[in-house]
Short mmCIF file of C-alpha atoms in Angstrom, two decimals:
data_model
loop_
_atom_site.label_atom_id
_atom_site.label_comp_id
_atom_site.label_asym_id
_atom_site.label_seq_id
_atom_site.Cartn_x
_atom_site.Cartn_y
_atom_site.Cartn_z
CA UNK A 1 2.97 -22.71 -4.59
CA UNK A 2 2.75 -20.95 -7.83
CA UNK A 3 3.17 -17.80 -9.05
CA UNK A 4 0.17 -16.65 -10.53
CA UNK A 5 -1.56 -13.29 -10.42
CA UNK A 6 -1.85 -11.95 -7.33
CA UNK A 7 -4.75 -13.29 -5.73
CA UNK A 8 -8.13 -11.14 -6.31
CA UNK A 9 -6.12 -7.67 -6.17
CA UNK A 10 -7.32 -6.42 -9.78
CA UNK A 11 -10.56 -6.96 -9.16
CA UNK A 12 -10.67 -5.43 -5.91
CA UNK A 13 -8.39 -2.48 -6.80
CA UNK A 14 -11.00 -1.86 -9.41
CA UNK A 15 -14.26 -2.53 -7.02
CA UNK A 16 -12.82 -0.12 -4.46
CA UNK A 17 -11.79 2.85 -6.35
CA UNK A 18 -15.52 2.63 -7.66
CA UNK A 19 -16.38 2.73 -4.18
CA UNK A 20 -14.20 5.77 -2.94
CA UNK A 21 -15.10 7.95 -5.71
CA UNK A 22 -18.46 6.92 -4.79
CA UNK A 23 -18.42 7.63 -1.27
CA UNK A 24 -15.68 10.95 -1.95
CA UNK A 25 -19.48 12.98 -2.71
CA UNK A 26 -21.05 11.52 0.60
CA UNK A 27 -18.43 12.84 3.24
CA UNK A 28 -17.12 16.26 4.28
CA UNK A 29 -14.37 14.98 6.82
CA UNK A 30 -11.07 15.91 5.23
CA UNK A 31 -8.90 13.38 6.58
CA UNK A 32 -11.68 10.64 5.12
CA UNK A 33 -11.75 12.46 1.78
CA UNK A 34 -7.80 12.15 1.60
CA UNK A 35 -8.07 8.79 1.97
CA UNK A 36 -10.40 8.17 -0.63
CA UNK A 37 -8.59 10.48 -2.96
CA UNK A 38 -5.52 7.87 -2.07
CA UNK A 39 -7.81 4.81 -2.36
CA UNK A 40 -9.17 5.90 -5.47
CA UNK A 41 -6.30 4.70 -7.23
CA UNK A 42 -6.08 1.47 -5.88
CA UNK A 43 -4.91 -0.42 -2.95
CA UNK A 44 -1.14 1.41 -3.32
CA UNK A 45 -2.58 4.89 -3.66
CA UNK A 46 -1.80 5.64 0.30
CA UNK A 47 1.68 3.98 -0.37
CA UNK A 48 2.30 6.09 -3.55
CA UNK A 49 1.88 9.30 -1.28
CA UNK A 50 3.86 8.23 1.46
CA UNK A 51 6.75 7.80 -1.43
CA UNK A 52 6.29 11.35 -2.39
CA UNK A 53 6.63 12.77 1.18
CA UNK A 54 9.49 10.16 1.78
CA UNK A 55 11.57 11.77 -1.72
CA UNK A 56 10.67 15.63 -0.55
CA UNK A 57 12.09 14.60 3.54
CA UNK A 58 15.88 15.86 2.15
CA UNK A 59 17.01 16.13 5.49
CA UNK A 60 15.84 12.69 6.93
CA UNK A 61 13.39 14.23 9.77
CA UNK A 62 10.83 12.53 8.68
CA UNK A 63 8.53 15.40 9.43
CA UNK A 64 7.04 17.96 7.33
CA UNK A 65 6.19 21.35 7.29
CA UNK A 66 2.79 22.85 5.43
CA UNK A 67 4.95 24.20 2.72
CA UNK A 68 6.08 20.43 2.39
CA UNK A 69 2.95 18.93 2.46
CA UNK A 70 0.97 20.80 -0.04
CA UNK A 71 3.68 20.35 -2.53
CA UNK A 72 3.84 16.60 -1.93
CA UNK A 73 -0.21 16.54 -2.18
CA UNK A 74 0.38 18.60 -5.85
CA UNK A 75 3.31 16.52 -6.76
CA UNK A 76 1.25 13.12 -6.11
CA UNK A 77 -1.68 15.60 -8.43
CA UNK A 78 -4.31 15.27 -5.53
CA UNK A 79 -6.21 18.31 -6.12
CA UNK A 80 -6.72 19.61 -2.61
CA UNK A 81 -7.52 23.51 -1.95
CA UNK A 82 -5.43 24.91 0.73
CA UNK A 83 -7.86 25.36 2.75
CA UNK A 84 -8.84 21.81 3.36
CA UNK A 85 -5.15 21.17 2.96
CA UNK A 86 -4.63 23.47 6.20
CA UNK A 87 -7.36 21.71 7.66
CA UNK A 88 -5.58 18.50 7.32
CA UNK A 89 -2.09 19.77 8.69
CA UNK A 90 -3.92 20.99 11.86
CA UNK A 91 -5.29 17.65 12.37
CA UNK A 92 -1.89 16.10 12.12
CA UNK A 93 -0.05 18.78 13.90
CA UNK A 94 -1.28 17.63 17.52
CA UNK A 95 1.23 19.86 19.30
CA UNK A 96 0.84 23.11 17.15
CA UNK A 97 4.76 22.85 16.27
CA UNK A 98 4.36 23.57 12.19
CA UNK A 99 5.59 19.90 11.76
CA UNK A 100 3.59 17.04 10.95
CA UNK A 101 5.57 13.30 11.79
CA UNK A 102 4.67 11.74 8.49
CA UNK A 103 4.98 8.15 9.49
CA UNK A 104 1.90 8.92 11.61
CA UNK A 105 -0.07 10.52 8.95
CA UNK A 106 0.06 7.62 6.81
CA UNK A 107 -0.93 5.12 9.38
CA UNK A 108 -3.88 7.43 10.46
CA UNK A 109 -4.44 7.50 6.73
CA UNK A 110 -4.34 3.81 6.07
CA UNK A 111 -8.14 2.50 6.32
CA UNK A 112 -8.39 0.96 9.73
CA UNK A 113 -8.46 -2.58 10.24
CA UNK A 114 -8.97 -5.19 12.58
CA UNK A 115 -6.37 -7.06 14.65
CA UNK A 116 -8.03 -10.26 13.07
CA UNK A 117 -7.18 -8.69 9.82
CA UNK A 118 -3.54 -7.49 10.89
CA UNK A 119 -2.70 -10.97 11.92
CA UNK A 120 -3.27 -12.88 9.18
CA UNK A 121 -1.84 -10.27 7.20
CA UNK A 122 1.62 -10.55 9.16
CA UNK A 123 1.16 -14.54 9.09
CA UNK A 124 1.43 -14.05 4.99
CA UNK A 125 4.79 -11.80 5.27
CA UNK A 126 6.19 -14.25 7.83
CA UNK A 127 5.61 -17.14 5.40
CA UNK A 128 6.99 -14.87 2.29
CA UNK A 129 9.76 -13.64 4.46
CA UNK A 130 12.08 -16.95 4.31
CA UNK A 131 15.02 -15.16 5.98
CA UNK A 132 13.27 -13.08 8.69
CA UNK A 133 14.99 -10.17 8.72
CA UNK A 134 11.34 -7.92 8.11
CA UNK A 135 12.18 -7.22 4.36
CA UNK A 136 10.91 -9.91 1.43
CA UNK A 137 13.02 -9.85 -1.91
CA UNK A 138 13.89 -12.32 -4.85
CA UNK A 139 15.91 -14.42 -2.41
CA UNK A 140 13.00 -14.94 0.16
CA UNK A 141 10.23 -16.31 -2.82
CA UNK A 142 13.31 -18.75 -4.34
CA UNK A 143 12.47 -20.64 -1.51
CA UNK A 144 8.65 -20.18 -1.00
CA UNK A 145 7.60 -19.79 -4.99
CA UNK A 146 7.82 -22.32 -7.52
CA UNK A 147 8.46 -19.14 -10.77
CA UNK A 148 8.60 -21.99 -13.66
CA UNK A 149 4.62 -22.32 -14.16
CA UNK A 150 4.12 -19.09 -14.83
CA UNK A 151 2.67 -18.29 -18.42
CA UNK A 152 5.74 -15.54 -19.30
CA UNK A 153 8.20 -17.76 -17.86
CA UNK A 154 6.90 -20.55 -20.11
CA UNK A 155 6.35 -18.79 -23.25
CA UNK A 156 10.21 -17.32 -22.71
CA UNK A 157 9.26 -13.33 -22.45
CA UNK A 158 10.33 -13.80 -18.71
CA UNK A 159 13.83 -15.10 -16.78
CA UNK A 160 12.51 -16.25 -12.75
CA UNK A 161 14.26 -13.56 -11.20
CA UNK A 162 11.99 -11.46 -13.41
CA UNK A 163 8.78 -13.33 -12.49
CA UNK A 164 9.52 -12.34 -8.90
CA UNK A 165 10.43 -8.79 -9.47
CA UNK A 166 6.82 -8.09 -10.94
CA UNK A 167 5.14 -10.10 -8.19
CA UNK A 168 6.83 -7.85 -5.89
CA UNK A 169 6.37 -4.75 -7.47
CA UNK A 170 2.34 -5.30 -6.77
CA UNK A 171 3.28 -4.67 -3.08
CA UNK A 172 5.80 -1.92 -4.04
CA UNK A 173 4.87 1.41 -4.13
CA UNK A 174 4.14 2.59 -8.03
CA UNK A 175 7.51 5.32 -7.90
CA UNK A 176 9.94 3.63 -6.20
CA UNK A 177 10.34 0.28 -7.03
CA UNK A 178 13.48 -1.29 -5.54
CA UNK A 179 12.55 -4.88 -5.40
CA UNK A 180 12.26 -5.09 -1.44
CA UNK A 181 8.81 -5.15 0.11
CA UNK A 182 9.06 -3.83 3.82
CA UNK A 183 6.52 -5.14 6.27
CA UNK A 184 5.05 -1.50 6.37
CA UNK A 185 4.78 -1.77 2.61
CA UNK A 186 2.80 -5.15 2.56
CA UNK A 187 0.28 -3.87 5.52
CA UNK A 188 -0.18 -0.56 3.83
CA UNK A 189 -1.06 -2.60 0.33
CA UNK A 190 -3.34 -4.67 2.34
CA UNK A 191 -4.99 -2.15 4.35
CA UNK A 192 -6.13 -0.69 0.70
CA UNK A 193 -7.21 -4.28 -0.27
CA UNK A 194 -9.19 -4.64 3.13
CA UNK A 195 -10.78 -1.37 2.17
CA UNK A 196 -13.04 -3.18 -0.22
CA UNK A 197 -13.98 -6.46 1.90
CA UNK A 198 -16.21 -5.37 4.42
CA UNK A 199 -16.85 -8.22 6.34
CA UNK A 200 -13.20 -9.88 8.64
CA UNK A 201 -14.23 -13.40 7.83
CA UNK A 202 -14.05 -13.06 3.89
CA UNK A 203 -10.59 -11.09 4.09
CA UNK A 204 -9.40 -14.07 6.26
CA UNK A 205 -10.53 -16.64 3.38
CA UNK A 206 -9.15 -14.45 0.99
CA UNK A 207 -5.61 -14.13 2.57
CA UNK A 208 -5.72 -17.76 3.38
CA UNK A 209 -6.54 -19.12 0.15
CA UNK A 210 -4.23 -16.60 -1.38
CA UNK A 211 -1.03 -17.49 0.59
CA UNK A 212 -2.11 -21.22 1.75
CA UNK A 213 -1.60 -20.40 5.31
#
């Protein structure tokens, strides 16, 4: 297989945030307008924030407080008032504790998608993921990625290992790239992708053309 540009993910990055600025003017529900704030910036915007929230959890609880939260929303510059902002935490804060568990708030946050979708999504990680052990790195595309036909490789700008490292910094989120793409880092750059097919049978082509499952 060759290492190319990722398959369709430019274009589609581009198509969607047209479409969630778009639709930002249409819809009042602030959990919705989050997410197209997010998706706005392409298929890693939702990943981006999570990284934010992930930096300010100092004390590994991976929970935050309102205090937390509207700083990570102004760090990540999403211009949120604190009203809607408050709005947002009570959603999230099911039990009224002051805490919001922000693993859940990004997968309520991620645009849903099908099982069909899901599937084939995992099918391309297990094929990328040569060891299995739910992480893909360098090592893992050695064996699945032919590096050599790839124009910077060829015209000497790029070593392999670096060919890989930029193919897996698409899936990596934009402030914290560490050259390991967890499976919860692939689904959440798909689920942004996904947001701009709408119909389950072209994302399946897609995917499986892309990854030649």
């Amino acid at each position: 297989m060759i290492l190319e540009e990722m398959p369709g993910t430019a274009r589609h990055d581009r198509e969607m945030a047209i479409q969630a600025k778009r639709n930002l003017s249409k819809t009042t529900d602030p959990v919705e307008r989050l997410r197209l704030k997010c998706l706005a910036r392409g298929s890693a915007g939702i990943k981006g924030l999570g990284r934010v929230f992930r930096i300010m959890d100092d004390d590994n609880s991976r929970t935050l407080d309102f205090k937390e939260f509207v700083k990570g929303l102004n760090d990540y510059a999403m211009m949120i008032d604190k009203e809607e902002a408050q709005e947002i935490f009570r959603i999230f804060d099911k039990d009224g504790s002051g805490t919001i568990d922000f693993d859940e708030f990004l997968v309520t946050l991620r645009p849903p998608m099908s099982n069909a979708r899901k599937e084939i999504i995992m099918q391309a990680f297990r094929k990328l993921d040569k060891t299995g052990d739910g992480v893909i790195t360098i090592e893992d595309l050695r064996g699945v990625y032919n590096a050599k036909h790839h124009p910077k490789y060829q015209n000497g700008d790029w070593t392999e290992d670096q060919v890989f490292r930029a193919f897996l910094d698409n899936f990596d989120s934009p402030y914290d790239k560490d050259g390991k793409v967890t499976t919860e880092e692939f689904m959440n750059y798909y689920a942004g992708v996904s947001a701009s097919i709408d119909t389950d049978v072209y994302f399946i082509i897609m995917m499986k053309n892309a990854w030649k499952l």
